[in-house]
GROMACS .gro file of N, CA and C in nm:
model
  456
    1UNK      N    1   0.084  -0.081   0.032
    1UNK     CA    2  -0.002  -0.013  -0.015
    1UNK      C    3   0.053   0.093  -0.044
    2UNK      N    4   0.191   0.142   0.094
    2UNK     CA    5   0.260   0.202   0.074
    2UNK      C    6   0.373   0.235   0.014
    3UNK      N    7   0.377   0.113  -0.127
    3UNK     CA    8   0.476   0.150  -0.251
    3UNK      C    9   0.336   0.220  -0.339
    4UNK      N   10   0.270   0.174  -0.422
    4UNK     CA   11   0.133   0.275  -0.421
    4UNK      C   12   0.138   0.402  -0.366
    5UNK      N   13   0.140   0.427  -0.262
    5UNK     CA   14   0.131   0.591  -0.261
    5UNK      C   15   0.249   0.661  -0.245
    6UNK      N   16   0.371   0.629  -0.296
    6UNK     CA   17   0.489   0.684  -0.264
    6UNK      C   18   0.490   0.654  -0.526
    7UNK      N   19   0.491   0.549  -0.479
    7UNK     CA   20   0.434   0.587  -0.699
    7UNK      C   21   0.307   0.732  -0.815
    8UNK      N   22   0.293   0.735  -0.653
    8UNK     CA   23   0.152   0.808  -0.756
    8UNK      C   24   0.201   0.927  -0.686
    9UNK      N   25   0.273   0.919  -0.622
    9UNK     CA   26   0.298   1.055  -0.543
    9UNK      C   27   0.448   1.208  -0.656
   10UNK      N   28   0.503   1.036  -0.662
   10UNK     CA   29   0.625   1.002  -0.859
   10UNK      C   30   0.567   1.070  -0.925
   11UNK      N   31   0.408   1.055  -0.939
   11UNK     CA   32   0.386   1.000  -1.104
   11UNK      C   33   0.257   1.216  -1.094
   12UNK      N   34   0.266   1.231  -0.968
   12UNK     CA   35   0.219   1.297  -0.933
   12UNK      C   36   0.301   1.446  -0.967
   13UNK      N   37   0.432   1.458  -0.931
   13UNK     CA   38   0.516   1.484  -0.916
   13UNK      C   39   0.582   1.571  -0.990
   14UNK      N   40   0.654   1.378  -1.090
   14UNK     CA   41   0.658   1.487  -1.260
   14UNK      C   42   0.580   1.541  -1.344
   15UNK      N   43   0.388   1.435  -1.310
   15UNK     CA   44   0.341   1.514  -1.393
   15UNK      C   45   0.402   1.775  -1.386
   16UNK      N   46   0.345   1.758  -1.290
   16UNK     CA   47   0.350   1.916  -1.193
   16UNK      C   48   0.473   1.959  -1.296
   17UNK      N   49   0.570   1.855  -1.281
   17UNK     CA   50   0.691   1.916  -1.337
   17UNK      C   51   0.665   1.952  -1.501
   18UNK      N   52   0.635   1.833  -1.528
   18UNK     CA   53   0.612   1.859  -1.694
   18UNK      C   54   0.597   2.023  -1.757
   19UNK      N   55   0.394   2.007  -1.660
   19UNK     CA   56   0.293   2.146  -1.722
   19UNK      C   57   0.383   2.241  -1.654
   20UNK      N   58   0.433   2.277  -1.561
   20UNK     CA   59   0.590   2.396  -1.582
   20UNK      C   60   0.619   2.380  -1.638
   21UNK      N   61   0.651   2.301  -1.747
   21UNK     CA   62   0.830   2.342  -1.836
   21UNK      C   63   0.760   2.364  -1.891
   22UNK      N   64   0.583   2.243  -1.941
   22UNK     CA   65   0.593   2.354  -2.090
   22UNK      C   66   0.512   2.447  -2.120
   23UNK      N   67   0.445   2.455  -2.012
   23UNK     CA   68   0.440   2.678  -1.982
   23UNK      C   69   0.587   2.744  -1.947
   24UNK      N   70   0.659   2.714  -1.865
   24UNK     CA   71   0.801   2.811  -1.969
   24UNK      C   72   0.757   2.821  -2.137
   25UNK      N   73   0.802   2.680  -2.066
   25UNK     CA   74   0.857   2.667  -2.342
   25UNK      C   75   0.744   2.756  -2.392
   26UNK      N   76   0.613   2.756  -2.387
   26UNK     CA   77   0.455   2.822  -2.445
   26UNK      C   78   0.558   2.981  -2.443
   27UNK      N   79   0.603   3.111  -2.260
   27UNK     CA   80   0.600   3.171  -2.227
   27UNK      C   81   0.726   3.229  -2.344
   28UNK      N   82   0.871   3.102  -2.338
   28UNK     CA   83   0.943   3.163  -2.434
   28UNK      C   84   0.945   3.127  -2.619
   29UNK      N   85   0.784   3.176  -2.646
   29UNK     CA   86   0.832   3.121  -2.777
   29UNK      C   87   0.816   3.308  -2.856
   30UNK      N   88   0.908   3.270  -2.959
   30UNK     CA   89   0.993   3.386  -2.956
   30UNK      C   90   0.867   3.486  -3.073
   31UNK      N   91   0.872   3.590  -3.046
   31UNK     CA   92   0.797   3.734  -3.145
   31UNK      C   93   0.827   3.723  -3.219
   32UNK      N   94   0.777   3.733  -3.409
   32UNK     CA   95   0.787   3.764  -3.505
   32UNK      C   96   0.800   3.846  -3.498
   33UNK      N   97   0.965   3.925  -3.577
   33UNK     CA   98   0.919   4.130  -3.608
   33UNK      C   99   0.992   4.112  -3.739
   34UNK      N  100   0.926   4.184  -3.748
   34UNK     CA  101   0.891   4.234  -3.850
   34UNK      C  102   0.935   4.323  -3.953
   35UNK      N  103   0.971   4.372  -4.060
   35UNK     CA  104   1.029   4.508  -4.041
   35UNK      C  105   0.916   4.603  -4.074
   36UNK      N  106   0.978   4.678  -3.979
   36UNK     CA  107   0.890   4.849  -4.051
   36UNK      C  108   0.794   4.802  -4.162
   37UNK      N  109   0.923   4.766  -4.283
   37UNK     CA  110   0.851   4.875  -4.436
   37UNK      C  111   0.756   4.767  -4.493
   38UNK      N  112   0.727   4.647  -4.431
   38UNK     CA  113   0.653   4.539  -4.406
   38UNK      C  114   0.523   4.534  -4.373
   39UNK      N  115   0.482   4.633  -4.282
   39UNK     CA  116   0.426   4.705  -4.144
   39UNK      C  117   0.324   4.767  -4.227
   40UNK      N  118   0.420   4.842  -4.266
   40UNK     CA  119   0.397   5.018  -4.346
   40UNK      C  120   0.326   5.002  -4.474
   41UNK      N  121   0.390   4.909  -4.599
   41UNK     CA  122   0.293   4.845  -4.623
   41UNK      C  123   0.192   4.719  -4.629
   42UNK      N  124   0.152   4.665  -4.525
   42UNK     CA  125   0.029   4.652  -4.536
   42UNK      C  126  -0.108   4.698  -4.470
   43UNK      N  127  -0.013   4.790  -4.397
   43UNK     CA  128  -0.139   4.864  -4.262
   43UNK      C  129  -0.125   4.978  -4.409
   44UNK      N  130  -0.072   5.016  -4.590
   44UNK     CA  131  -0.038   5.117  -4.673
   44UNK      C  132  -0.257   5.032  -4.718
   45UNK      N  133  -0.151   4.890  -4.774
   45UNK     CA  134  -0.289   4.793  -4.838
   45UNK      C  135  -0.417   4.787  -4.790
   46UNK      N  136  -0.418   4.768  -4.630
   46UNK     CA  137  -0.526   4.719  -4.574
   46UNK      C  138  -0.595   4.853  -4.432
   47UNK      N  139  -0.487   4.920  -4.344
   47UNK     CA  140  -0.507   4.987  -4.318
   47UNK      C  141  -0.517   4.933  -4.147
   48UNK      N  142  -0.553   4.950  -4.063
   48UNK     CA  143  -0.539   4.902  -3.925
   48UNK      C  144  -0.609   4.786  -3.890
   49UNK      N  145  -0.641   4.718  -3.948
   49UNK     CA  146  -0.716   4.550  -3.959
   49UNK      C  147  -0.574   4.443  -3.894
   50UNK      N  148  -0.611   4.479  -3.760
   50UNK     CA  149  -0.602   4.316  -3.698
   50UNK      C  150  -0.509   4.187  -3.780
   51UNK      N  151  -0.383   4.206  -3.752
   51UNK     CA  152  -0.292   4.000  -3.788
   51UNK      C  153  -0.231   3.987  -3.711
   52UNK      N  154  -0.150   3.843  -3.825
   52UNK     CA  155  -0.070   3.855  -3.745
   52UNK      C  156   0.026   3.798  -3.787
   53UNK      N  157   0.204   3.728  -3.777
   53UNK     CA  158   0.313   3.718  -3.972
   53UNK      C  159   0.307   3.615  -3.894
   54UNK      N  160   0.348   3.516  -4.025
   54UNK     CA  161   0.429   3.446  -4.028
   54UNK      C  162   0.559   3.425  -4.096
   55UNK      N  163   0.617   3.383  -4.054
   55UNK     CA  164   0.798   3.397  -4.200
   55UNK      C  165   0.793   3.305  -4.369
   56UNK      N  166   0.772   3.286  -4.446
   56UNK     CA  167   0.840   3.216  -4.539
   56UNK      C  168   0.967   3.292  -4.562
   57UNK      N  169   0.969   3.153  -4.697
   57UNK     CA  170   1.156   3.190  -4.810
   57UNK      C  171   1.104   3.319  -4.863
   58UNK      N  172   0.983   3.317  -4.920
   58UNK     CA  173   0.994   3.518  -4.933
   58UNK      C  174   0.952   3.579  -4.889
   59UNK      N  175   0.954   3.570  -4.794
   59UNK     CA  176   0.882   3.744  -4.665
   59UNK      C  177   0.814   3.680  -4.565
   60UNK      N  178   0.765   3.759  -4.601
   60UNK     CA  179   0.657   3.741  -4.485
   60UNK      C  180   0.481   3.719  -4.491
   61UNK      N  181   0.408   3.647  -4.438
   61UNK     CA  182   0.258   3.657  -4.428
   61UNK      C  183   0.200   3.716  -4.332
   62UNK      N  184   0.081   3.754  -4.337
   62UNK     CA  185   0.011   3.828  -4.220
   62UNK      C  186  -0.170   3.828  -4.314
   63UNK      N  187  -0.157   3.753  -4.148
   63UNK     CA  188  -0.330   3.682  -4.242
   63UNK      C  189  -0.440   3.726  -4.160
   64UNK      N  190  -0.502   3.778  -4.140
   64UNK     CA  191  -0.617   3.865  -4.083
   64UNK      C  192  -0.774   3.901  -4.122
   65UNK      N  193  -0.855   3.948  -4.095
   65UNK     CA  194  -1.053   3.931  -4.157
   65UNK      C  195  -1.046   4.001  -4.203
   66UNK      N  196  -1.183   3.971  -4.294
   66UNK     CA  197  -1.210   4.092  -4.380
   66UNK      C  198  -1.323   4.089  -4.470
   67UNK      N  199  -1.465   4.197  -4.350
   67UNK     CA  200  -1.547   4.095  -4.447
   67UNK      C  201  -1.572   3.984  -4.391
   68UNK      N  202  -1.526   3.948  -4.273
   68UNK     CA  203  -1.560   3.793  -4.242
   68UNK      C  204  -1.470   3.704  -4.309
   69UNK      N  205  -1.400   3.711  -4.398
   69UNK     CA  206  -1.324   3.662  -4.509
   69UNK      C  207  -1.250   3.641  -4.418
   70UNK      N  208  -1.174   3.507  -4.407
   70UNK     CA  209  -0.947   3.517  -4.332
   70UNK      C  210  -0.903   3.565  -4.473
   71UNK      N  211  -0.763   3.613  -4.465
   71UNK     CA  212  -0.680   3.627  -4.553
   71UNK      C  213  -0.583   3.633  -4.514
   72UNK      N  214  -0.419   3.564  -4.684
   72UNK     CA  215  -0.352   3.622  -4.596
   72UNK      C  216  -0.274   3.707  -4.727
   73UNK      N  217  -0.134   3.685  -4.687
   73UNK     CA  218  -0.112   3.868  -4.785
   73UNK      C  219  -0.022   3.834  -4.720
   74UNK      N  220   0.053   3.801  -4.868
   74UNK     CA  221   0.245   3.780  -4.908
   74UNK      C  222   0.350   3.934  -4.907
   75UNK      N  223   0.429   3.949  -4.841
   75UNK     CA  224   0.479   4.034  -4.867
   75UNK      C  225   0.632   3.989  -4.940
   76UNK      N  226   0.748   4.108  -4.988
   76UNK     CA  227   0.887   4.064  -4.926
   76UNK      C  228   0.912   4.129  -4.794
   77UNK      N  229   1.048   4.092  -4.848
   77UNK     CA  230   1.156   4.158  -4.729
   77UNK      C  231   1.157   4.234  -4.737
   78UNK      N  232   1.159   4.341  -4.806
   78UNK     CA  233   1.132   4.475  -4.918
   78UNK      C  234   0.997   4.565  -4.808
   79UNK      N  235   0.879   4.466  -4.816
   79UNK     CA  236   0.788   4.534  -4.826
   79UNK      C  237   0.725   4.568  -4.977
   80UNK      N  238   0.740   4.495  -4.991
   80UNK     CA  239   0.668   4.464  -5.130
   80UNK      C  240   0.509   4.327  -5.160
   81UNK      N  241   0.378   4.425  -5.180
   81UNK     CA  242   0.314   4.309  -5.220
   81UNK      C  243   0.345   4.246  -5.302
   82UNK      N  244   0.306   4.141  -5.265
   82UNK     CA  245   0.326   4.030  -5.361
   82UNK      C  246   0.131   3.971  -5.439
   83UNK      N  247   0.047   3.912  -5.319
   83UNK     CA  248  -0.071   3.887  -5.315
   83UNK      C  249  -0.133   3.828  -5.288
   84UNK      N  250  -0.311   3.845  -5.223
   84UNK     CA  251  -0.374   3.797  -5.104
   84UNK      C  252  -0.455   3.709  -5.131
   85UNK      N  253  -0.469   3.602  -5.076
   85UNK     CA  254  -0.552   3.481  -5.135
   85UNK      C  255  -0.688   3.428  -4.998
   86UNK      N  256  -0.715   3.379  -5.047
   86UNK     CA  257  -0.845   3.382  -4.931
   86UNK      C  258  -0.959   3.277  -5.004
   87UNK      N  259  -0.991   3.096  -4.915
   87UNK     CA  260  -1.037   3.014  -4.975
   87UNK      C  261  -1.205   3.063  -5.009
   88UNK      N  262  -1.269   2.956  -5.065
   88UNK     CA  263  -1.354   2.980  -5.142
   88UNK      C  264  -1.401   2.908  -5.178
   89UNK      N  265  -1.573   2.865  -5.265
   89UNK     CA  266  -1.675   2.710  -5.239
   89UNK      C  267  -1.651   2.723  -5.444
   90UNK      N  268  -1.632   2.630  -5.437
   90UNK     CA  269  -1.647   2.569  -5.605
   90UNK      C  270  -1.714   2.647  -5.698
   91UNK      N  271  -1.868   2.728  -5.673
   91UNK     CA  272  -1.941   2.802  -5.698
   91UNK      C  273  -1.843   2.914  -5.778
   92UNK      N  274  -1.748   2.963  -5.667
   92UNK     CA  275  -1.676   3.102  -5.724
   92UNK      C  276  -1.544   3.086  -5.813
   93UNK      N  277  -1.516   2.908  -5.828
   93UNK     CA  278  -1.429   2.935  -5.999
   93UNK      C  279  -1.459   2.966  -6.092
   94UNK      N  280  -1.439   2.985  -6.170
   94UNK     CA  281  -1.478   2.953  -6.382
   94UNK      C  282  -1.453   2.824  -6.394
   95UNK      N  283  -1.608   2.885  -6.539
   95UNK     CA  284  -1.586   2.708  -6.527
   95UNK      C  285  -1.521   2.704  -6.589
   96UNK      N  286  -1.440   2.764  -6.691
   96UNK     CA  287  -1.312   2.728  -6.769
   96UNK      C  288  -1.185   2.590  -6.706
   97UNK      N  289  -1.157   2.716  -6.557
   97UNK     CA  290  -1.073   2.693  -6.503
   97UNK      C  291  -1.148   2.483  -6.386
   98UNK      N  292  -1.248   2.490  -6.351
   98UNK     CA  293  -1.231   2.372  -6.314
   98UNK      C  294  -1.313   2.249  -6.472
   99UNK      N  295  -1.277   2.302  -6.540
   99UNK     CA  296  -1.304   2.194  -6.663
   99UNK      C  297  -1.190   2.188  -6.756
  100UNK      N  298  -1.080   2.242  -6.703
  100UNK     CA  299  -0.922   2.232  -6.733
  100UNK      C  300  -0.880   2.150  -6.653
  101UNK      N  301  -0.939   2.209  -6.544
  101UNK     CA  302  -0.858   2.039  -6.372
  101UNK      C  303  -0.914   1.930  -6.374
  102UNK      N  304  -1.075   1.913  -6.434
  102UNK     CA  305  -1.103   1.751  -6.462
  102UNK      C  306  -1.094   1.707  -6.580
  103UNK      N  307  -1.060   1.823  -6.655
  103UNK     CA  308  -0.940   1.710  -6.815
  103UNK      C  309  -0.831   1.675  -6.845
  104UNK      N  310  -0.753   1.744  -6.694
  104UNK     CA  311  -0.619   1.698  -6.716
  104UNK      C  312  -0.619   1.633  -6.543
  105UNK      N  313  -0.703   1.605  -6.533
  105UNK     CA  314  -0.685   1.566  -6.427
  105UNK      C  315  -0.732   1.467  -6.360
  106UNK      N  316  -0.848   1.428  -6.387
  106UNK     CA  317  -1.027   1.312  -6.427
  106UNK      C  318  -1.053   1.210  -6.273
  107UNK      N  319  -0.976   1.218  -6.239
  107UNK     CA  320  -0.922   1.106  -6.162
  107UNK      C  321  -0.940   1.160  -6.018
  108UNK      N  322  -0.921   1.282  -6.055
  108UNK     CA  323  -0.831   1.378  -5.866
  108UNK      C  324  -0.937   1.465  -5.862
  109UNK      N  325  -0.993   1.465  -5.696
  109UNK     CA  326  -1.142   1.547  -5.690
  109UNK      C  327  -1.069   1.679  -5.635
  110UNK      N  328  -1.143   1.767  -5.625
  110UNK     CA  329  -1.098   1.949  -5.471
  110UNK      C  330  -1.046   1.909  -5.407
  111UNK      N  331  -0.952   1.951  -5.375
  111UNK     CA  332  -1.077   2.000  -5.176
  111UNK      C  333  -0.984   2.085  -5.195
  112UNK      N  334  -0.957   2.187  -5.257
  112UNK     CA  335  -1.012   2.279  -5.140
  112UNK      C  336  -0.968   2.412  -5.327
  113UNK      N  337  -1.075   2.558  -5.233
  113UNK     CA  338  -1.133   2.639  -5.415
  113UNK      C  339  -0.963   2.783  -5.356
  114UNK      N  340  -0.879   2.781  -5.391
  114UNK     CA  341  -0.855   2.944  -5.296
  114UNK      C  342  -0.830   3.004  -5.367
  115UNK      N  343  -0.895   3.140  -5.470
  115UNK     CA  344  -0.825   3.241  -5.550
  115UNK      C  345  -0.766   3.353  -5.459
  116UNK      N  346  -0.667   3.344  -5.587
  116UNK     CA  347  -0.639   3.461  -5.471
  116UNK      C  348  -0.522   3.561  -5.590
  117UNK      N  349  -0.563   3.729  -5.567
  117UNK     CA  350  -0.448   3.812  -5.635
  117UNK      C  351  -0.346   3.912  -5.633
  118UNK      N  352  -0.316   3.896  -5.710
  118UNK     CA  353  -0.196   3.973  -5.676
  118UNK      C  354  -0.178   4.082  -5.815
  119UNK      N  355  -0.108   4.203  -5.791
  119UNK     CA  356  -0.080   4.249  -5.923
  119UNK      C  357  -0.016   4.224  -6.027
  120UNK      N  358  -0.063   4.074  -6.078
  120UNK     CA  359  -0.065   4.000  -6.189
  120UNK      C  360  -0.272   4.000  -6.248
  121UNK      N  361  -0.356   3.987  -6.098
  121UNK     CA  362  -0.414   4.048  -6.178
  121UNK      C  363  -0.519   3.850  -6.090
  122UNK      N  364  -0.572   3.826  -6.129
  122UNK     CA  365  -0.681   3.748  -6.091
  122UNK      C  366  -0.634   3.618  -6.032
  123UNK      N  367  -0.563   3.482  -5.990
  123UNK     CA  368  -0.611   3.355  -5.998
  123UNK      C  369  -0.667   3.258  -5.848
  124UNK      N  370  -0.679   3.202  -5.986
  124UNK     CA  371  -0.810   3.035  -5.923
  124UNK      C  372  -0.617   2.961  -5.881
  125UNK      N  373  -0.649   2.819  -5.720
  125UNK     CA  374  -0.565   2.818  -5.675
  125UNK      C  375  -0.654   2.680  -5.607
  126UNK      N  376  -0.620   2.500  -5.676
  126UNK     CA  377  -0.673   2.392  -5.641
  126UNK      C  378  -0.610   2.309  -5.550
  127UNK      N  379  -0.580   2.267  -5.463
  127UNK     CA  380  -0.589   2.119  -5.400
  127UNK      C  381  -0.601   2.022  -5.422
  128UNK      N  382  -0.614   1.972  -5.499
  128UNK     CA  383  -0.610   1.794  -5.572
  128UNK      C  384  -0.611   1.710  -5.465
  129UNK      N  385  -0.680   1.557  -5.467
  129UNK     CA  386  -0.656   1.390  -5.489
  129UNK      C  387  -0.667   1.422  -5.508
  130UNK      N  388  -0.622   1.183  -5.582
  130UNK     CA  389  -0.648   1.098  -5.566
  130UNK      C  390  -0.669   0.949  -5.491
  131UNK      N  391  -0.616   1.027  -5.424
  131UNK     CA  392  -0.597   0.917  -5.291
  131UNK      C  393  -0.472   0.891  -5.216
  132UNK      N  394  -0.379   0.920  -5.271
  132UNK     CA  395  -0.295   0.878  -5.308
  132UNK      C  396  -0.148   0.993  -5.329
  133UNK      N  397  -0.170   1.080  -5.397
  133UNK     CA  398  -0.103   1.209  -5.451
  133UNK      C  399  -0.192   1.310  -5.412
  134UNK      N  400  -0.166   1.397  -5.423
  134UNK     CA  401  -0.177   1.549  -5.359
  134UNK      C  402  -0.090   1.668  -5.409
  135UNK      N  403  -0.192   1.713  -5.541
  135UNK     CA  404  -0.125   1.874  -5.584
  135UNK      C  405  -0.183   1.984  -5.511
  136UNK      N  406  -0.111   2.090  -5.622
  136UNK     CA  407  -0.073   2.178  -5.592
  136UNK      C  408  -0.182   2.275  -5.736
  137UNK      N  409  -0.299   2.272  -5.758
  137UNK     CA  410  -0.284   2.269  -5.921
  137UNK      C  411  -0.355   2.527  -5.953
  138UNK      N  412  -0.220   2.584  -6.078
  138UNK     CA  413  -0.257   2.703  -6.043
  138UNK      C  414  -0.305   2.782  -6.203
  139UNK      N  415  -0.394   2.852  -6.216
  139UNK     CA  416  -0.412   2.822  -6.294
  139UNK      C  417  -0.468   3.032  -6.293
  140UNK      N  418  -0.513   3.052  -6.414
  140UNK     CA  419  -0.587   3.241  -6.406
  140UNK      C  420  -0.684   3.217  -6.419
  141UNK      N  421  -0.794   3.328  -6.528
  141UNK     CA  422  -0.885   3.286  -6.535
  141UNK      C  423  -0.949   3.260  -6.699
  142UNK      N  424  -0.850   3.192  -6.735
  142UNK     CA  425  -0.866   3.236  -6.868
  142UNK      C  426  -0.907   3.028  -6.810
  143UNK      N  427  -0.850   2.932  -6.706
  143UNK     CA  428  -0.766   2.846  -6.701
  143UNK      C  429  -0.670   2.789  -6.805
  144UNK      N  430  -0.581   2.925  -6.818
  144UNK     CA  431  -0.470   2.831  -6.839
  144UNK      C  432  -0.379   2.819  -6.754
  145UNK      N  433  -0.323   2.713  -6.691
  145UNK     CA  434  -0.185   2.642  -6.629
  145UNK      C  435  -0.090   2.771  -6.599
  146UNK      N  436  -0.035   2.787  -6.505
  146UNK     CA  437   0.097   2.838  -6.457
  146UNK      C  438   0.096   2.858  -6.350
  147UNK      N  439   0.224   2.928  -6.322
  147UNK     CA  440   0.312   2.936  -6.118
  147UNK      C  441   0.345   2.993  -6.061
  148UNK      N  442   0.293   2.918  -5.995
  148UNK     CA  443   0.237   3.002  -5.860
  148UNK      C  444   0.378   3.020  -5.706
  149UNK      N  445   0.473   3.195  -5.811
  149UNK     CA  446   0.602   3.214  -5.774
  149UNK      C  447   0.590   3.155  -5.565
  150UNK      N  448   0.471   3.228  -5.480
  150UNK     CA  449   0.482   3.258  -5.355
  150UNK      C  450   0.409   3.112  -5.293
  151UNK      N  451   0.410   2.995  -5.337
  151UNK     CA  452   0.328   2.872  -5.220
  151UNK      C  453   0.375   2.874  -5.137
  152UNK      N  454   0.312   2.867  -5.042
  152UNK     CA  455   0.491   2.834  -4.945
  152UNK      C  456   0.337   2.681  -4.868
   0.00000   0.00000   0.00000
């Protein structure tokens, strides 16, 4: 009986130490330092909308909600706006893009639809899968395949 009490006590102390360590690690997470020029570029484009930042190979991504839609706006390290994107439904994709996906990937289903706004215009990105393979495909409004330079 006394052995059970000792084991339970050790387990409780171990759990408390683990929880305290997790709490300390969470407090030590580093805040992303965004260059002022990037913050200024975001504010110039989107005003004072509350946002959070992520770091990527191409620069920085601001995540924010506007008019009930969650956006991701991407900026270079020098503050150049690269693109903004948001999730949509199938009905918001041009029929020509949907037909192109069905023609080029007949055994695949679309699992995600995104509209990307760029300095060059609107583009349409879809995640597709056949159950084993997954791809991201990217098209202009006419159904032409294009390369997404800032995919994260």
